[in-house]
mmCIF file of C-alpha atoms in Angstrom:
data_model
loop_
_atom_site.group_PDB
_atom_site.id
_atom_site.type_symbol
_atom_site.label_atom_id
_atom_site.label_comp_id
_atom_site.label_asym_id
_atom_site.label_seq_id
_atom_site.Cartn_x
_atom_site.Cartn_y
_atom_site.Cartn_z
ATOM 1 C CA MET A 1 -99.666 110.139 -23.133
ATOM 2 C CA THR A 2 -102.582 110.127 -25.587
ATOM 3 C CA SER A 3 -106.000 111.739 -25.583
ATOM 4 C CA GLY A 4 -108.897 111.549 -27.996
ATOM 5 C CA ILE A 5 -108.403 110.002 -31.422
ATOM 6 C CA GLY A 6 -104.691 109.643 -31.967
ATOM 7 C CA PRO A 7 -102.686 109.885 -35.159
ATOM 8 C CA ASP A 8 -102.099 106.924 -37.473
ATOM 9 C CA VAL A 9 -98.914 105.834 -35.716
ATOM 10 C CA PRO A 10 -97.967 102.968 -38.078
ATOM 11 C CA ALA A 11 -98.254 105.269 -41.102
ATOM 12 C CA ILE A 12 -96.155 107.971 -39.425
ATOM 13 C CA GLU A 13 -93.548 105.397 -38.454
ATOM 14 C CA ARG A 14 -93.405 104.115 -42.015
ATOM 15 C CA ALA A 15 -92.763 107.647 -43.214
ATOM 16 C CA ALA A 16 -90.244 108.590 -40.508
ATOM 17 C CA ARG A 17 -88.034 105.513 -40.412
ATOM 18 C CA PRO A 18 -86.637 105.892 -43.950
ATOM 19 C CA LEU A 19 -85.735 109.513 -43.164
ATOM 20 C CA LEU A 20 -83.868 108.420 -40.034
ATOM 21 C CA ALA A 21 -82.112 105.621 -41.906
ATOM 22 C CA ALA A 22 -81.010 108.110 -44.565
ATOM 23 C CA GLY A 23 -79.639 110.539 -41.973
ATOM 24 C CA ARG A 24 -82.292 113.135 -42.774
ATOM 25 C CA PHE A 25 -82.859 113.871 -39.108
ATOM 26 C CA GLU A 26 -84.126 117.427 -39.445
ATOM 27 C CA GLU A 27 -86.804 116.292 -41.891
ATOM 28 C CA ALA A 28 -87.858 113.471 -39.589
ATOM 29 C CA GLU A 29 -88.083 115.897 -36.676
ATOM 30 C CA ALA A 30 -90.169 118.350 -38.692
ATOM 31 C CA MET A 31 -92.542 115.564 -39.685
ATOM 32 C CA LEU A 32 -92.963 114.290 -36.110
ATOM 33 C CA ASN A 33 -93.242 117.621 -34.289
ATOM 34 C CA PRO A 34 -96.867 118.446 -35.193
ATOM 35 C CA TYR A 35 -98.067 115.228 -33.558
ATOM 36 C CA LEU A 36 -96.152 115.952 -30.346
ATOM 37 C CA ALA A 37 -96.347 119.741 -30.094
ATOM 38 C CA SER A 38 -98.855 119.605 -27.248
ATOM 39 C CA GLY A 39 -96.407 117.690 -25.087
ATOM 40 C CA SER A 40 -98.448 114.519 -25.353
ATOM 41 C CA GLY A 41 -98.712 111.847 -28.005
ATOM 42 C CA PRO A 42 -97.931 108.177 -28.639
ATOM 43 C CA LEU A 43 -94.753 106.884 -27.039
ATOM 44 C CA ALA A 44 -93.669 105.330 -30.334
ATOM 45 C CA LEU A 45 -93.497 108.785 -31.911
ATOM 46 C CA TRP A 46 -91.579 110.222 -28.965
ATOM 47 C CA LYS A 47 -89.044 107.431 -29.389
ATOM 48 C CA LEU A 48 -88.659 108.334 -33.064
ATOM 49 C CA LEU A 49 -88.273 112.012 -32.135
ATOM 50 C CA ALA A 50 -85.433 111.128 -29.751
ATOM 51 C CA SER A 51 -83.779 109.227 -32.593
ATOM 52 C CA ALA A 52 -84.090 112.325 -34.771
ATOM 53 C CA ILE A 53 -82.701 114.921 -32.351
ATOM 54 C CA ARG A 54 -79.881 112.942 -30.714
ATOM 55 C CA PRO A 55 -77.732 112.865 -33.890
ATOM 56 C CA GLN A 56 -78.242 116.624 -34.098
ATOM 57 C CA GLY A 57 -76.346 116.960 -30.824
ATOM 58 C CA ARG A 58 -79.298 117.976 -28.656
ATOM 59 C CA ILE A 59 -78.358 115.583 -25.897
ATOM 60 C CA ALA A 60 -80.157 117.223 -22.957
ATOM 61 C CA GLN A 61 -83.426 117.289 -24.910
ATOM 62 C CA THR A 62 -82.881 113.683 -25.942
ATOM 63 C CA ARG A 63 -82.372 112.703 -22.340
ATOM 64 C CA ALA A 64 -85.594 114.410 -21.264
ATOM 65 C CA ILE A 65 -87.573 112.416 -23.824
ATOM 66 C CA GLN A 66 -85.823 109.173 -22.892
ATOM 67 C CA GLU A 67 -86.503 109.778 -19.193
ATOM 68 C CA MET A 68 -90.168 110.283 -20.010
ATOM 69 C CA LEU A 69 -90.253 107.071 -22.074
ATOM 70 C CA VAL A 70 -88.689 105.041 -19.264
ATOM 71 C CA ALA A 71 -91.031 106.552 -16.680
ATOM 72 C CA HIS A 72 -94.126 105.677 -18.735
ATOM 73 C CA ALA A 73 -92.909 102.291 -20.006
ATOM 74 C CA PRO A 74 -90.323 100.894 -17.573
ATOM 75 C CA GLY A 75 -90.558 97.532 -19.318
ATOM 76 C CA ASP A 76 -89.342 98.999 -22.620
ATOM 77 C CA PHE A 77 -85.787 97.733 -22.299
ATOM 78 C CA ALA A 78 -84.645 99.242 -25.591
ATOM 79 C CA ALA A 79 -85.631 102.680 -24.270
ATOM 80 C CA ARG A 80 -83.733 102.001 -21.063
ATOM 81 C CA PHE A 81 -80.633 101.025 -23.004
ATOM 82 C CA ASP A 82 -80.906 104.173 -25.137
ATOM 83 C CA LEU A 83 -81.137 106.218 -21.939
ATOM 84 C CA SER A 84 -78.072 104.453 -20.529
ATOM 85 C CA GLU A 85 -75.937 105.499 -23.469
ATOM 86 C CA THR A 86 -77.112 109.093 -23.152
ATOM 87 C CA LEU A 87 -76.389 109.142 -19.404
ATOM 88 C CA LEU A 88 -72.913 107.693 -19.940
ATOM 89 C CA LEU A 89 -72.230 110.177 -22.715
ATOM 90 C CA MET A 90 -73.097 112.939 -20.238
ATOM 91 C CA GLY A 91 -70.721 111.438 -17.666
ATOM 92 C CA GLU A 92 -73.504 110.333 -15.305
ATOM 93 C CA PHE A 93 -71.908 107.003 -14.575
ATOM 94 C CA GLU A 94 -73.798 105.771 -11.512
ATOM 95 C CA ARG A 95 -77.225 105.523 -13.093
ATOM 96 C CA GLY A 96 -75.803 105.059 -16.579
ATOM 97 C CA TRP A 97 -74.096 101.788 -15.664
ATOM 98 C CA ARG A 98 -77.270 100.494 -14.017
ATOM 99 C CA GLU A 99 -79.375 101.192 -17.094
ATOM 100 C CA TYR A 100 -76.613 99.813 -19.346
ATOM 101 C CA HIS A 101 -77.377 96.382 -17.930
ATOM 102 C CA TYR A 102 -80.523 96.381 -20.077
ATOM 103 C CA ARG A 103 -78.328 95.768 -23.134
ATOM 104 C CA TYR A 104 -79.033 92.087 -22.603
ATOM 105 C CA SER A 105 -82.753 92.590 -23.025
ATOM 106 C CA LEU A 106 -82.441 93.628 -26.680
ATOM 107 C CA SER A 107 -83.132 91.226 -29.516
ATOM 108 C CA HIS A 108 -79.768 91.759 -31.198
ATOM 109 C CA THR A 109 -77.743 91.321 -27.990
ATOM 110 C CA THR A 110 -79.372 88.248 -26.471
ATOM 111 C CA VAL A 111 -77.042 86.130 -28.593
ATOM 112 C CA ILE A 112 -73.973 87.494 -26.771
ATOM 113 C CA GLU A 113 -75.357 87.049 -23.267
ATOM 114 C CA ARG A 114 -73.697 84.248 -21.384
ATOM 115 C CA LYS A 115 -76.317 81.891 -19.993
ATOM 116 C CA VAL A 116 -74.484 81.270 -16.718
ATOM 117 C CA GLN A 117 -76.164 79.282 -13.962
ATOM 118 C CA ARG A 118 -74.384 81.245 -11.269
ATOM 119 C CA PRO A 119 -75.259 84.597 -9.689
ATOM 120 C CA ARG A 120 -73.778 87.798 -11.091
ATOM 121 C CA TRP A 121 -71.207 89.394 -8.839
ATOM 122 C CA ALA A 122 -72.384 92.730 -7.438
ATOM 123 C CA GLY A 123 -69.100 94.053 -6.078
ATOM 124 C CA GLN A 124 -69.173 92.429 -2.646
ATOM 125 C CA PRO A 125 -66.224 90.632 -0.957
ATOM 126 C CA ILE A 126 -66.300 86.893 -1.669
ATOM 127 C CA PRO A 127 -63.058 85.555 -0.143
ATOM 128 C CA GLY A 128 -62.470 81.875 -0.740
ATOM 129 C CA LYS A 129 -64.767 81.884 -3.786
ATOM 130 C CA THR A 130 -63.990 81.829 -7.501
ATOM 131 C CA LEU A 131 -65.145 84.686 -9.735
ATOM 132 C CA LEU A 132 -65.373 84.257 -13.518
ATOM 133 C CA ILE A 133 -64.939 87.525 -15.450
ATOM 134 C CA HIS A 134 -65.701 87.187 -19.146
ATOM 135 C CA ASP A 135 -65.606 89.500 -22.136
ATOM 136 C CA GLU A 136 -68.718 89.978 -24.215
ATOM 137 C CA GLN A 137 -68.463 92.580 -26.965
ATOM 138 C CA GLY A 138 -65.800 94.017 -29.268
ATOM 139 C CA PHE A 139 -62.028 93.890 -29.029
ATOM 140 C CA GLY A 140 -61.842 97.560 -28.062
ATOM 141 C CA ASP A 141 -64.216 96.956 -25.155
ATOM 142 C CA THR A 142 -61.965 94.159 -23.915
ATOM 143 C CA PHE A 143 -58.852 96.350 -24.090
ATOM 144 C CA GLN A 144 -60.646 99.247 -22.389
ATOM 145 C CA PHE A 145 -62.177 97.339 -19.485
ATOM 146 C CA MET A 146 -59.346 94.893 -18.868
ATOM 147 C CA ARG A 147 -57.996 97.555 -16.482
ATOM 148 C CA MET A 148 -60.827 96.709 -14.082
ATOM 149 C CA VAL A 149 -60.010 93.013 -13.683
ATOM 150 C CA PRO A 150 -57.303 93.545 -11.025
ATOM 151 C CA TRP A 151 -59.598 96.023 -9.275
ATOM 152 C CA ALA A 152 -62.259 93.315 -9.138
ATOM 153 C CA LYS A 153 -59.773 90.800 -7.770
ATOM 154 C CA GLN A 154 -58.750 93.198 -5.019
ATOM 155 C CA ARG A 155 -62.346 94.126 -4.166
ATOM 156 C CA SER A 156 -63.692 90.566 -4.203
ATOM 157 C CA GLY A 157 -60.805 88.794 -2.516
ATOM 158 C CA ALA A 158 -61.648 85.869 -4.791
ATOM 159 C CA GLN A 159 -59.739 83.633 -7.128
ATOM 160 C CA VAL A 160 -60.354 85.309 -10.494
ATOM 161 C CA VAL A 161 -60.653 83.396 -13.754
ATOM 162 C CA LEU A 162 -60.586 85.623 -16.847
ATOM 163 C CA GLN A 163 -62.208 84.373 -20.035
ATOM 164 C CA VAL A 164 -61.494 86.314 -23.241
ATOM 165 C CA ASN A 165 -61.799 85.812 -26.981
ATOM 166 C CA GLU A 166 -59.034 84.067 -28.857
ATOM 167 C CA GLN A 167 -57.793 87.259 -30.555
ATOM 168 C CA THR A 168 -56.992 89.015 -27.259
ATOM 169 C CA LEU A 169 -55.924 85.934 -25.271
ATOM 170 C CA SER A 170 -52.184 86.235 -25.906
ATOM 171 C CA LEU A 171 -52.006 89.895 -24.871
ATOM 172 C CA ALA A 172 -54.023 89.316 -21.716
ATOM 173 C CA GLN A 173 -52.097 86.183 -20.777
ATOM 174 C CA ARG A 174 -48.659 87.674 -21.327
ATOM 175 C CA ASN A 175 -49.463 90.841 -19.338
ATOM 176 C CA ARG A 176 -50.885 88.918 -16.412
ATOM 177 C CA SER A 177 -49.484 89.240 -12.929
ATOM 178 C CA SER A 178 -50.633 87.496 -9.777
ATOM 179 C CA GLU A 179 -52.376 90.721 -8.753
ATOM 180 C CA ASP A 180 -54.424 90.820 -11.966
ATOM 181 C CA PHE A 181 -56.091 87.392 -12.118
ATOM 182 C CA ASP A 182 -55.309 83.804 -11.258
ATOM 183 C CA GLU A 183 -56.190 81.909 -14.418
ATOM 184 C CA ILE A 184 -57.115 82.655 -18.015
ATOM 185 C CA VAL A 185 -59.139 80.631 -20.497
ATOM 186 C CA VAL A 186 -60.312 81.251 -24.035
ATOM 187 C CA ARG A 187 -63.942 81.949 -24.842
ATOM 188 C CA GLY A 188 -65.660 78.781 -26.047
ATOM 189 C CA SER A 189 -63.711 76.528 -23.711
ATOM 190 C CA LEU A 190 -65.027 75.188 -20.433
ATOM 191 C CA PRO A 191 -63.820 77.332 -17.510
ATOM 192 C CA PRO A 192 -62.952 75.813 -14.141
ATOM 193 C CA ALA A 193 -65.681 75.668 -11.534
ATOM 194 C CA PHE A 194 -66.726 79.115 -10.306
ATOM 195 C CA ASP A 195 -69.137 80.545 -7.757
ATOM 196 C CA MET A 196 -70.058 83.892 -9.338
ATOM 197 C CA HIS A 197 -69.560 85.591 -12.685
ATOM 198 C CA CYS A 198 -69.460 89.089 -14.132
ATOM 199 C CA GLU A 199 -69.246 90.384 -17.677
ATOM 200 C CA MET A 200 -66.260 92.654 -18.180
ATOM 201 C CA MET A 201 -68.554 95.548 -19.087
ATOM 202 C CA SER A 202 -70.725 94.938 -16.026
ATOM 203 C CA LEU A 203 -67.707 95.521 -13.772
ATOM 204 C CA PRO A 204 -68.366 99.296 -13.776
ATOM 205 C CA MET A 205 -71.894 98.683 -12.444
ATOM 206 C CA ALA A 206 -70.720 96.115 -9.892
ATOM 207 C CA MET A 207 -67.914 98.314 -8.627
ATOM 208 C CA GLY A 208 -69.639 101.703 -8.909
ATOM 209 C CA LEU A 209 -67.072 103.104 -11.333
ATOM 210 C CA LYS A 210 -66.832 106.914 -11.211
ATOM 211 C CA LEU A 211 -65.022 109.321 -13.496
ATOM 212 C CA ALA A 212 -62.674 110.113 -10.607
ATOM 213 C CA ASP A 213 -61.553 106.465 -10.522
ATOM 214 C CA LEU A 214 -60.022 106.765 -13.984
ATOM 215 C CA PRO A 215 -57.625 106.053 -15.504
ATOM 216 C CA GLY A 216 -55.967 103.807 -12.913
ATOM 217 C CA ARG A 217 -52.637 102.246 -13.797
ATOM 218 C CA VAL A 218 -51.588 103.084 -17.356
ATOM 219 C CA PRO A 219 -50.048 101.399 -19.237
ATOM 220 C CA TYR A 220 -51.624 98.112 -18.233
ATOM 221 C CA LEU A 221 -50.639 96.266 -21.416
ATOM 222 C CA GLY A 222 -47.223 95.892 -23.020
ATOM 223 C CA ALA A 223 -45.929 94.572 -26.320
ATOM 224 C CA ASP A 224 -44.204 91.214 -26.718
ATOM 225 C CA PRO A 225 -40.381 91.697 -26.759
ATOM 226 C CA GLN A 226 -39.907 89.283 -29.661
ATOM 227 C CA ARG A 227 -42.536 91.046 -31.761
ATOM 228 C CA LEU A 228 -40.977 94.384 -30.843
ATOM 229 C CA GLU A 229 -37.613 93.275 -32.151
ATOM 230 C CA LYS A 230 -39.173 91.936 -35.357
ATOM 231 C CA TRP A 231 -40.963 95.211 -36.038
ATOM 232 C CA ARG A 232 -38.008 97.389 -35.037
ATOM 233 C CA GLN A 233 -36.028 95.676 -37.772
ATOM 234 C CA ARG A 234 -38.902 96.011 -40.241
ATOM 235 C CA LEU A 235 -39.350 99.746 -39.610
ATOM 236 C CA ALA A 236 -35.722 100.693 -38.973
ATOM 237 C CA GLY A 237 -35.050 102.334 -42.335
ATOM 238 C CA LEU A 238 -38.150 104.524 -42.446
ATOM 239 C CA PRO A 239 -37.880 108.277 -41.799
ATOM 240 C CA ARG A 240 -39.430 109.447 -38.558
ATOM 241 C CA PRO A 241 -41.816 110.473 -37.253
ATOM 242 C CA LEU A 242 -43.803 107.299 -37.849
ATOM 243 C CA VAL A 243 -47.562 107.857 -37.717
ATOM 244 C CA ALA A 244 -49.817 104.788 -37.724
ATOM 245 C CA LEU A 245 -53.174 105.218 -39.473
ATOM 246 C CA VAL A 246 -56.600 103.596 -39.130
ATOM 247 C CA TRP A 247 -59.365 105.290 -41.119
ATOM 248 C CA ALA A 248 -62.201 102.779 -41.028
ATOM 249 C CA GLY A 249 -63.800 100.561 -38.416
ATOM 250 C CA ARG A 250 -65.472 97.191 -38.792
ATOM 251 C CA PRO A 251 -68.069 97.497 -41.604
ATOM 252 C CA THR A 252 -70.594 95.360 -39.723
ATOM 253 C CA HIS A 253 -70.637 97.760 -36.745
ATOM 254 C CA PHE A 254 -74.083 99.363 -36.440
ATOM 255 C CA ASN A 255 -72.594 102.875 -36.367
ATOM 256 C CA ASP A 256 -69.812 102.362 -38.901
ATOM 257 C CA ALA A 257 -71.117 104.842 -41.462
ATOM 258 C CA ASN A 258 -70.945 107.562 -38.818
ATOM 259 C CA ARG A 259 -67.386 106.844 -37.688
ATOM 260 C CA SER A 260 -65.455 105.586 -40.740
ATOM 261 C CA LEU A 261 -63.773 107.525 -43.536
ATOM 262 C CA ALA A 262 -62.109 106.873 -46.862
ATOM 263 C CA LEU A 263 -58.330 107.181 -46.920
ATOM 264 C CA ALA A 264 -58.659 109.976 -49.493
ATOM 265 C CA GLN A 265 -60.287 112.147 -46.818
ATOM 266 C CA LEU A 266 -56.998 112.101 -44.867
ATOM 267 C CA ALA A 267 -55.206 113.921 -47.690
ATOM 268 C CA PRO A 268 -54.783 117.153 -45.627
ATOM 269 C CA LEU A 269 -52.556 115.197 -43.207
ATOM 270 C CA ALA A 270 -49.917 114.447 -45.859
ATOM 271 C CA ARG A 271 -46.620 116.057 -44.877
ATOM 272 C CA PRO A 272 -43.095 115.737 -46.263
ATOM 273 C CA GLY A 273 -40.866 114.025 -43.757
ATOM 274 C CA ILE A 274 -43.663 112.059 -42.055
ATOM 275 C CA THR A 275 -43.948 108.339 -42.744
ATOM 276 C CA PHE A 276 -47.477 107.034 -42.351
ATOM 277 C CA LEU A 277 -47.987 103.360 -41.515
ATOM 278 C CA SER A 278 -51.250 101.751 -42.543
ATOM 279 C CA ILE A 279 -52.357 99.276 -39.892
ATOM 280 C CA GLN A 280 -55.860 99.259 -41.370
ATOM 281 C CA LYS A 281 -57.531 95.858 -41.486
ATOM 282 C CA GLY A 282 -60.620 94.721 -43.337
ATOM 283 C CA PRO A 283 -61.960 95.796 -46.742
ATOM 284 C CA ALA A 284 -60.642 99.374 -46.382
ATOM 285 C CA GLU A 285 -57.008 98.229 -46.229
ATOM 286 C CA ALA A 286 -56.989 97.972 -50.051
ATOM 287 C CA GLU A 287 -57.197 101.789 -50.207
ATOM 288 C CA ALA A 288 -53.584 101.969 -49.008
ATOM 289 C CA ALA A 289 -52.477 100.978 -52.520
ATOM 290 C CA ASN A 290 -53.531 104.464 -53.681
ATOM 291 C CA PRO A 291 -52.618 106.926 -50.930
ATOM 292 C CA PRO A 292 -53.408 110.638 -51.216
ATOM 293 C CA ARG A 293 -50.916 112.699 -53.186
ATOM 294 C CA GLY A 294 -47.891 113.668 -51.116
ATOM 295 C CA MET A 295 -48.539 111.065 -48.408
ATOM 296 C CA SER A 296 -45.666 108.679 -47.800
ATOM 297 C CA LEU A 297 -47.651 105.602 -46.768
ATOM 298 C CA VAL A 298 -46.263 102.162 -45.998
ATOM 299 C CA SER A 299 -48.936 99.488 -45.749
ATOM 300 C CA LEU A 300 -48.290 96.945 -43.014
ATOM 301 C CA SER A 301 -51.763 95.446 -43.139
ATOM 302 C CA ASP A 302 -50.791 92.184 -44.857
ATOM 303 C CA GLU A 303 -47.959 91.643 -42.375
ATOM 304 C CA ILE A 304 -50.119 92.071 -39.275
ATOM 305 C CA GLN A 305 -51.174 88.632 -38.090
ATOM 306 C CA ASP A 306 -52.787 89.521 -34.784
ATOM 307 C CA PHE A 307 -53.070 92.120 -32.031
ATOM 308 C CA GLU A 308 -49.569 91.219 -30.814
ATOM 309 C CA ASP A 309 -48.203 92.620 -34.077
ATOM 310 C CA THR A 310 -50.410 95.701 -33.764
ATOM 311 C CA ALA A 311 -49.243 96.275 -30.182
ATOM 312 C CA ALA A 312 -45.593 96.082 -31.248
ATOM 313 C CA ILE A 313 -46.100 98.532 -34.132
ATOM 314 C CA LEU A 314 -47.935 100.975 -31.866
ATOM 315 C CA SER A 315 -45.120 100.728 -29.318
ATOM 316 C CA ILE A 316 -42.598 101.756 -31.989
ATOM 317 C CA ALA A 317 -44.643 104.353 -33.869
ATOM 318 C CA ASP A 318 -44.549 107.922 -32.620
ATOM 319 C CA LEU A 319 -48.309 108.418 -32.924
ATOM 320 C CA LEU A 320 -51.541 106.670 -33.868
ATOM 321 C CA ILE A 321 -54.208 108.615 -35.763
ATOM 322 C CA SER A 322 -57.407 106.621 -35.903
ATOM 323 C CA VAL A 323 -61.154 106.592 -36.064
ATOM 324 C CA ASP A 324 -63.004 105.154 -33.073
ATOM 325 C CA SER A 325 -61.958 101.495 -33.324
ATOM 326 C CA SER A 326 -60.133 98.814 -31.349
ATOM 327 C CA PRO A 327 -56.541 100.009 -32.079
ATOM 328 C CA VAL A 328 -57.399 103.233 -30.209
ATOM 329 C CA HIS A 329 -58.047 101.247 -27.028
ATOM 330 C CA LEU A 330 -55.038 99.006 -27.548
ATOM 331 C CA ALA A 331 -52.784 102.048 -27.963
ATOM 332 C CA GLY A 332 -54.370 103.674 -24.912
ATOM 333 C CA ALA A 333 -53.816 100.542 -22.828
ATOM 334 C CA LEU A 334 -50.182 100.561 -23.995
ATOM 335 C CA GLY A 335 -49.854 104.194 -22.909
ATOM 336 C CA ARG A 336 -49.029 105.344 -26.445
ATOM 337 C CA PRO A 337 -49.894 108.753 -28.006
ATOM 338 C CA VAL A 338 -53.201 108.610 -29.889
ATOM 339 C CA TRP A 339 -55.307 111.112 -31.792
ATOM 340 C CA VAL A 340 -58.892 109.976 -32.262
ATOM 341 C CA MET A 341 -61.193 111.305 -34.993
ATOM 342 C CA LEU A 342 -64.723 111.467 -33.607
ATOM 343 C CA PRO A 343 -68.094 112.115 -35.209
ATOM 344 C CA PHE A 344 -70.286 114.981 -34.026
ATOM 345 C CA VAL A 345 -72.174 112.728 -31.593
ATOM 346 C CA PRO A 346 -69.660 110.074 -30.591
ATOM 347 C CA ASP A 347 -69.919 106.788 -28.780
ATOM 348 C CA TRP A 348 -70.797 107.229 -25.101
ATOM 349 C CA ARG A 349 -67.279 106.510 -23.818
ATOM 350 C CA TRP A 350 -65.865 109.739 -25.267
ATOM 351 C CA LEU A 351 -68.217 112.024 -23.308
ATOM 352 C CA LEU A 352 -69.082 115.484 -24.626
ATOM 353 C CA GLU A 353 -66.943 118.434 -25.773
ATOM 354 C CA ARG A 354 -63.668 117.296 -24.155
ATOM 355 C CA THR A 355 -60.447 117.175 -26.149
ATOM 356 C CA ASP A 356 -59.004 114.677 -23.675
ATOM 357 C CA THR A 357 -60.414 111.526 -22.106
ATOM 358 C CA PRO A 358 -60.309 110.228 -18.532
ATOM 359 C CA TRP A 359 -59.787 106.695 -19.863
ATOM 360 C CA TYR A 360 -56.328 107.215 -21.348
ATOM 361 C CA PRO A 361 -53.712 109.872 -20.495
ATOM 362 C CA GLY A 362 -52.000 111.244 -23.578
ATOM 363 C CA MET A 363 -54.964 110.643 -25.864
ATOM 364 C CA ARG A 364 -56.402 113.599 -27.796
ATOM 365 C CA LEU A 365 -59.884 113.799 -29.253
ATOM 366 C CA PHE A 366 -60.638 115.661 -32.487
ATOM 367 C CA ARG A 367 -64.399 116.104 -32.835
ATOM 368 C CA GLN A 368 -66.575 117.108 -35.749
ATOM 369 C CA PRO A 369 -67.923 120.615 -34.990
ATOM 370 C CA VAL A 370 -71.072 119.778 -36.980
ATOM 371 C CA ARG A 371 -72.446 116.504 -38.248
ATOM 372 C CA GLY A 372 -70.482 115.039 -41.127
ATOM 373 C CA ASP A 373 -67.752 117.699 -41.048
ATOM 374 C CA TRP A 374 -64.564 115.663 -41.300
ATOM 375 C CA GLY A 375 -62.893 118.566 -43.125
ATOM 376 C CA SER A 376 -62.657 120.614 -39.928
ATOM 377 C CA VAL A 377 -61.273 117.595 -38.085
ATOM 378 C CA MET A 378 -58.563 117.211 -40.728
ATOM 379 C CA ALA A 379 -57.708 120.912 -40.615
ATOM 380 C CA ALA A 380 -57.303 120.836 -36.839
ATOM 381 C CA MET A 381 -55.212 117.681 -36.961
ATOM 382 C CA ALA A 382 -53.046 118.996 -39.790
ATOM 383 C CA ALA A 383 -52.150 122.081 -37.753
ATOM 384 C CA GLU A 384 -51.283 119.927 -34.751
ATOM 385 C CA LEU A 385 -49.333 117.529 -36.956
ATOM 386 C CA ASP A 386 -47.092 120.388 -38.072
ATOM 387 C CA ARG A 387 -46.279 121.108 -34.429
ATOM 388 C CA PHE A 388 -45.856 117.403 -33.695
ATOM 389 C CA ALA A 389 -43.433 116.880 -36.587
ATOM 390 C CA ALA A 390 -41.431 119.958 -35.627
#
């Protein structure tokens, strides 16, 4: 990819990376273009260019660069993972899931890889054997891909042991049927003996998941009856409709700045006659003490002990409005109405341009028309909220 005396790549990288980190993608692109205008140039600069144009929504061009990077440096696992997310975003599941496996080759993900001394299941029948399926990433990922566990049990013909994190254990255990899995254990404990294993988010690769296979059975989770009764009593006196709100994700998430808002930005949603319920957790929940003018907001954050409480609230509320975070997937798994606020270039699972999603019936997507434009998202949602309340 290079010819003659090349540019000072380290110096260019030092200049470009701060621009990318600051979200000044157009400036980074303009700085990199002269070194790559001929169609050749150092791979490191092409990788930076892809990082500059992808947030601008030029996904096809990003893919072309990423394909070139993978072709010239197949051992660059970070490039392969970047390509996987672009392919999945474009709905190209077959190859996307294969490349997504390279997530475990990245420095920041090696810590979550399970060092299992058993082969990874590849989707084949293994009657008479025991298959361990284990979660690996965020809570939302667990809720989203839990639907595939019974599919894996049916396909494999095996005894299935599901291992999940402590926070989602109760929901998974209580919603279990004999057709879903045979045993459940909490992450960190020693599972029973098993013959093969598969990460929950490697099930799509193992089973060749296609868009046409979605959504499967929905709902596939349900709220605890005792929690439902508790929250029905708690919310009984509030005027309907009840609209649950989540405006910020986990601050430590690598893409949080792109997906999270301040509660004040939801001011256009305030409507007389609508009761908003804050189910926000984390540092942002303190914002509920000062809601936007005209917004009737009841904060439930301090009363929510776990996802069982969240599931019960979502089962009672008429609607969830949320940024891209785990309650979205919990509500979707419960079959509840959800409106999701998405950035201009969203996470791969939301695909491109659609206002619906194959993952969850009844879910609506409200996308930024340009980068950073939450105002247009609020305007669109406000108009729909008027119709919803009526």
